[in-house]
Coordinates of C-alpha atoms in Angstrom, one line a residue:
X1 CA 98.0 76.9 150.7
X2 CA 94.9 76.3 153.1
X3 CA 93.1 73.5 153.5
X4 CA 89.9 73.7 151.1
X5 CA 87.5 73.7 154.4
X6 CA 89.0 76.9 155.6
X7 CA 88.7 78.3 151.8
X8 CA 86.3 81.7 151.6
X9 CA 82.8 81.5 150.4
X10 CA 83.6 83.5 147.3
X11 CA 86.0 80.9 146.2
X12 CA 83.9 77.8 147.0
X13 CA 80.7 79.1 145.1
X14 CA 83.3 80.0 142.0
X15 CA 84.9 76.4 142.2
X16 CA 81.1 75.0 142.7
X17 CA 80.2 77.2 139.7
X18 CA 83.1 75.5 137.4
X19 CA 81.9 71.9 138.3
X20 CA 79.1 72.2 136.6
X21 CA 78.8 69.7 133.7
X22 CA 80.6 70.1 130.4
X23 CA 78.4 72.0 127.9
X24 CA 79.4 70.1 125.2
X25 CA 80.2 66.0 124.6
X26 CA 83.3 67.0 122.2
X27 CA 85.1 68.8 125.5
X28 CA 86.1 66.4 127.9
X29 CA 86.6 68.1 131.6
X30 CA 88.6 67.3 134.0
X31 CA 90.0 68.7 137.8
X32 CA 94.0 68.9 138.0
X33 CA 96.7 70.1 140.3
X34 CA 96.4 73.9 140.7
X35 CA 99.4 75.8 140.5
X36 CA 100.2 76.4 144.5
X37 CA 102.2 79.9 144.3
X38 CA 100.2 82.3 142.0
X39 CA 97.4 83.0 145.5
X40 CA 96.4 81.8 147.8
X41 CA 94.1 79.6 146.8
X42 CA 93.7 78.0 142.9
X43 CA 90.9 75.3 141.5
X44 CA 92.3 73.7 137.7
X45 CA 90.6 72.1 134.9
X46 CA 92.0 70.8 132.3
X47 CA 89.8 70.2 128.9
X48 CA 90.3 68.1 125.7
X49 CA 88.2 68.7 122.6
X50 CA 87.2 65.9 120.3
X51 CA 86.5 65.7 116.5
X52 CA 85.6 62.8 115.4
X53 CA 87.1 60.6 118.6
X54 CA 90.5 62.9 117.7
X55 CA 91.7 65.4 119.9
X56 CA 92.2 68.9 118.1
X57 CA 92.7 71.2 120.8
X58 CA 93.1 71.5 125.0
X59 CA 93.0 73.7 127.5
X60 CA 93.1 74.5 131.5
X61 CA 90.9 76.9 133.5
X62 CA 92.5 77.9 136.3
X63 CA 90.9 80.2 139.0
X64 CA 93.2 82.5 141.6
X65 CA 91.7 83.9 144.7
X66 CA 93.7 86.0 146.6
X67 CA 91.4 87.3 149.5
X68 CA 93.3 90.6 149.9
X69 CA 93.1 91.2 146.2
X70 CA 95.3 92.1 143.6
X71 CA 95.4 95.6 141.9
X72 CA 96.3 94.2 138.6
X73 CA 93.2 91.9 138.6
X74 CA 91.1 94.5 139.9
X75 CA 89.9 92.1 142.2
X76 CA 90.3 89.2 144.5
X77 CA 89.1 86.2 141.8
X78 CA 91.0 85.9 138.5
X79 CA 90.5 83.2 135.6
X80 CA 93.5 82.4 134.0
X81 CA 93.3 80.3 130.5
X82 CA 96.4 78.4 128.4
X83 CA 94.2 77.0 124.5
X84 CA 96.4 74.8 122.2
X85 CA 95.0 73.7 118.8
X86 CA 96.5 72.3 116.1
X87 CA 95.9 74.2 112.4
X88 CA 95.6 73.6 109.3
X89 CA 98.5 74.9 107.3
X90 CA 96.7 77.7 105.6
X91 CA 95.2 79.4 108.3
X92 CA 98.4 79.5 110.1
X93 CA 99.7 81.8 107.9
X94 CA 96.4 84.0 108.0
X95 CA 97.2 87.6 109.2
X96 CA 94.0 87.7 110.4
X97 CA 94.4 84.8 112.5
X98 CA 95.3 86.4 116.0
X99 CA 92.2 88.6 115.8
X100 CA 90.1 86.2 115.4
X101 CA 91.0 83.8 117.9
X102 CA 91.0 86.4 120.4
X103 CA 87.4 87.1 119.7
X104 CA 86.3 83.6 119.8
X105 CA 87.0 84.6 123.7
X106 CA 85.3 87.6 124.1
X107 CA 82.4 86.4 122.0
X108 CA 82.4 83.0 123.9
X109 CA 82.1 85.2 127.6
X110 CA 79.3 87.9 125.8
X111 CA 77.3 84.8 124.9
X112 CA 76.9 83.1 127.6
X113 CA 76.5 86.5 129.9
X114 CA 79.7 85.9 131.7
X115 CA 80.5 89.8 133.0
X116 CA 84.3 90.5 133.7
X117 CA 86.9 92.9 133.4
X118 CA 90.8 93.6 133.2
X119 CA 91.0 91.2 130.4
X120 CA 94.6 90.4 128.7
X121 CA 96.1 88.0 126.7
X122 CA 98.2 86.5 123.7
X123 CA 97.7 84.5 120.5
X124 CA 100.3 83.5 119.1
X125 CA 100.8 80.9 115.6
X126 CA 104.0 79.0 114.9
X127 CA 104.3 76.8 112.1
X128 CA 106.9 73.7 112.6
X129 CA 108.9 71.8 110.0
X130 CA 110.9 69.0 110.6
X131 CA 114.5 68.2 109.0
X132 CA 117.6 66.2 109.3
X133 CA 117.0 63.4 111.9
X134 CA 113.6 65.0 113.1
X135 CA 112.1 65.0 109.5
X136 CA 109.2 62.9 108.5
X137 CA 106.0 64.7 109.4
X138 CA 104.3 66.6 107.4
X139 CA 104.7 70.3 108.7
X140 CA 102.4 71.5 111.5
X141 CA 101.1 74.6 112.6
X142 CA 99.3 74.8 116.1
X143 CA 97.5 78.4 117.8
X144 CA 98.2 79.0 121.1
X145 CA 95.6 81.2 123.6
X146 CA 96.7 82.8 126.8
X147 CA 94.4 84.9 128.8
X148 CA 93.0 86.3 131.8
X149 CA 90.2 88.2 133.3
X150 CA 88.5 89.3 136.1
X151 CA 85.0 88.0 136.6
X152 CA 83.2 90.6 137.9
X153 CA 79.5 88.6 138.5
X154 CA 79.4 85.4 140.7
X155 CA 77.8 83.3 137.8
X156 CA 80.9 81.1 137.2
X157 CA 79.0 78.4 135.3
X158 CA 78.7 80.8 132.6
X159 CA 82.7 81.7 132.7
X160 CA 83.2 77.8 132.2
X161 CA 80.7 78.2 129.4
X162 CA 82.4 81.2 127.4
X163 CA 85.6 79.2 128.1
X164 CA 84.0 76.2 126.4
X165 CA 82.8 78.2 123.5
X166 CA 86.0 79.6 122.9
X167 CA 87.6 75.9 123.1
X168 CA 84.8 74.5 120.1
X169 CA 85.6 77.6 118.1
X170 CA 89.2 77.0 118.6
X171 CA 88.9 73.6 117.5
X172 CA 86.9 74.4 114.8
X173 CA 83.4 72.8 115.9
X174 CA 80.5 73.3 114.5
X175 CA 77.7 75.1 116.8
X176 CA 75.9 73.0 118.9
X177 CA 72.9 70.3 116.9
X178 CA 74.8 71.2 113.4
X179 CA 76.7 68.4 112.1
X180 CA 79.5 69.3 110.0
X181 CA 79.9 68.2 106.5
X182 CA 82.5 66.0 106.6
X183 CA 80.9 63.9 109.5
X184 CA 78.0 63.6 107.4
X185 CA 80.5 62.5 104.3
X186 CA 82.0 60.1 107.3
X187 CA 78.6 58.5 108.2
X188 CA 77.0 58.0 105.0

């Protein structure tokens, strides 16, 4: 991997263009490690979402620049995105669970303007219980989000801002300046 002052100009405006601040006090940014072998050069962030001072979901950004490109990203920039949450039991088993989640993605990105293309991904729900020796919890069922995508505009801060809206939808936040009605039940 190079040394970040030799990295191009396109990557250093799309790493500039993901520091921007979080868009939300619930989601909790932070830089990590890249992964060093997927290109040649990779920025990370990591993100935890808050609900009432309880985390109820995460997730890491990671952007890829290869400057040669790559035909499968139809480009030489790629996001790549890993969303966990934690469910309630009920909408674990909702068949029209996957959908859903995957548009909280692609509705996240249109909002915010973010253009892009060669998008993919997974959703995928599991539903854990515990017996024998591991038994005590109550069962738990978590959604899991991969994607990618190629961005094909050099407005990154709205990428991170689609990403963010996906990660409050996920978590099941309400939109932003509407409290929710059990934090009004909690503060009364």
């Amino acid at each position: 991997m190079a040394s970040p002052s030799a990295a191009p100009e396109a990557f250093t405006r799309a790493v500039a263009g993901l520091r921007a601040e979080s868009p939300r006090p619930e989601i909790l940014l932070e830089e990590i490690a890249a992964p060093q072998r997927l290109a040649p050069y990779a920025f990370a962030l990591s993100a935890t979402v808050l609900r009432g001072g309880d985390e109820v979901a995460s997730g890491r950004l990671i952007l890829l620049h290869d400057p040669a490109g790559h035909e499968a990203w139809q480009g030489d920039l790629r996001l790549v995105t890993l969303i966990t949450a934690e469910l309630e039991e009920d909408l674990a088993s909702d068949p029209l669970l996957s959908a859903v989640a995957w548009t909280w993605l692609t509705d996240g990105l249109e909002q915010y303007a973010a253009a892009y293309t060669a998008i993919g991904g997974t959703v995928t729900q599991t539903a854990s219980t515990r017996f024998g020796e591991l038994a005590g919890p109550a069962p738990t069922a978590d959604l899991e989000v991969r994607a990618s995508w190629t961005p094909t505009s050099a407005d990154f801060g709205a990428h991170l801002y689609g990403w963010c809206a996906m990660l409050a939808s996920t978590a099941g936040l309400p939109p932003p300046g509407v409290a929710s009605i059990t934090d009004r039940v909690k503060s009364a």
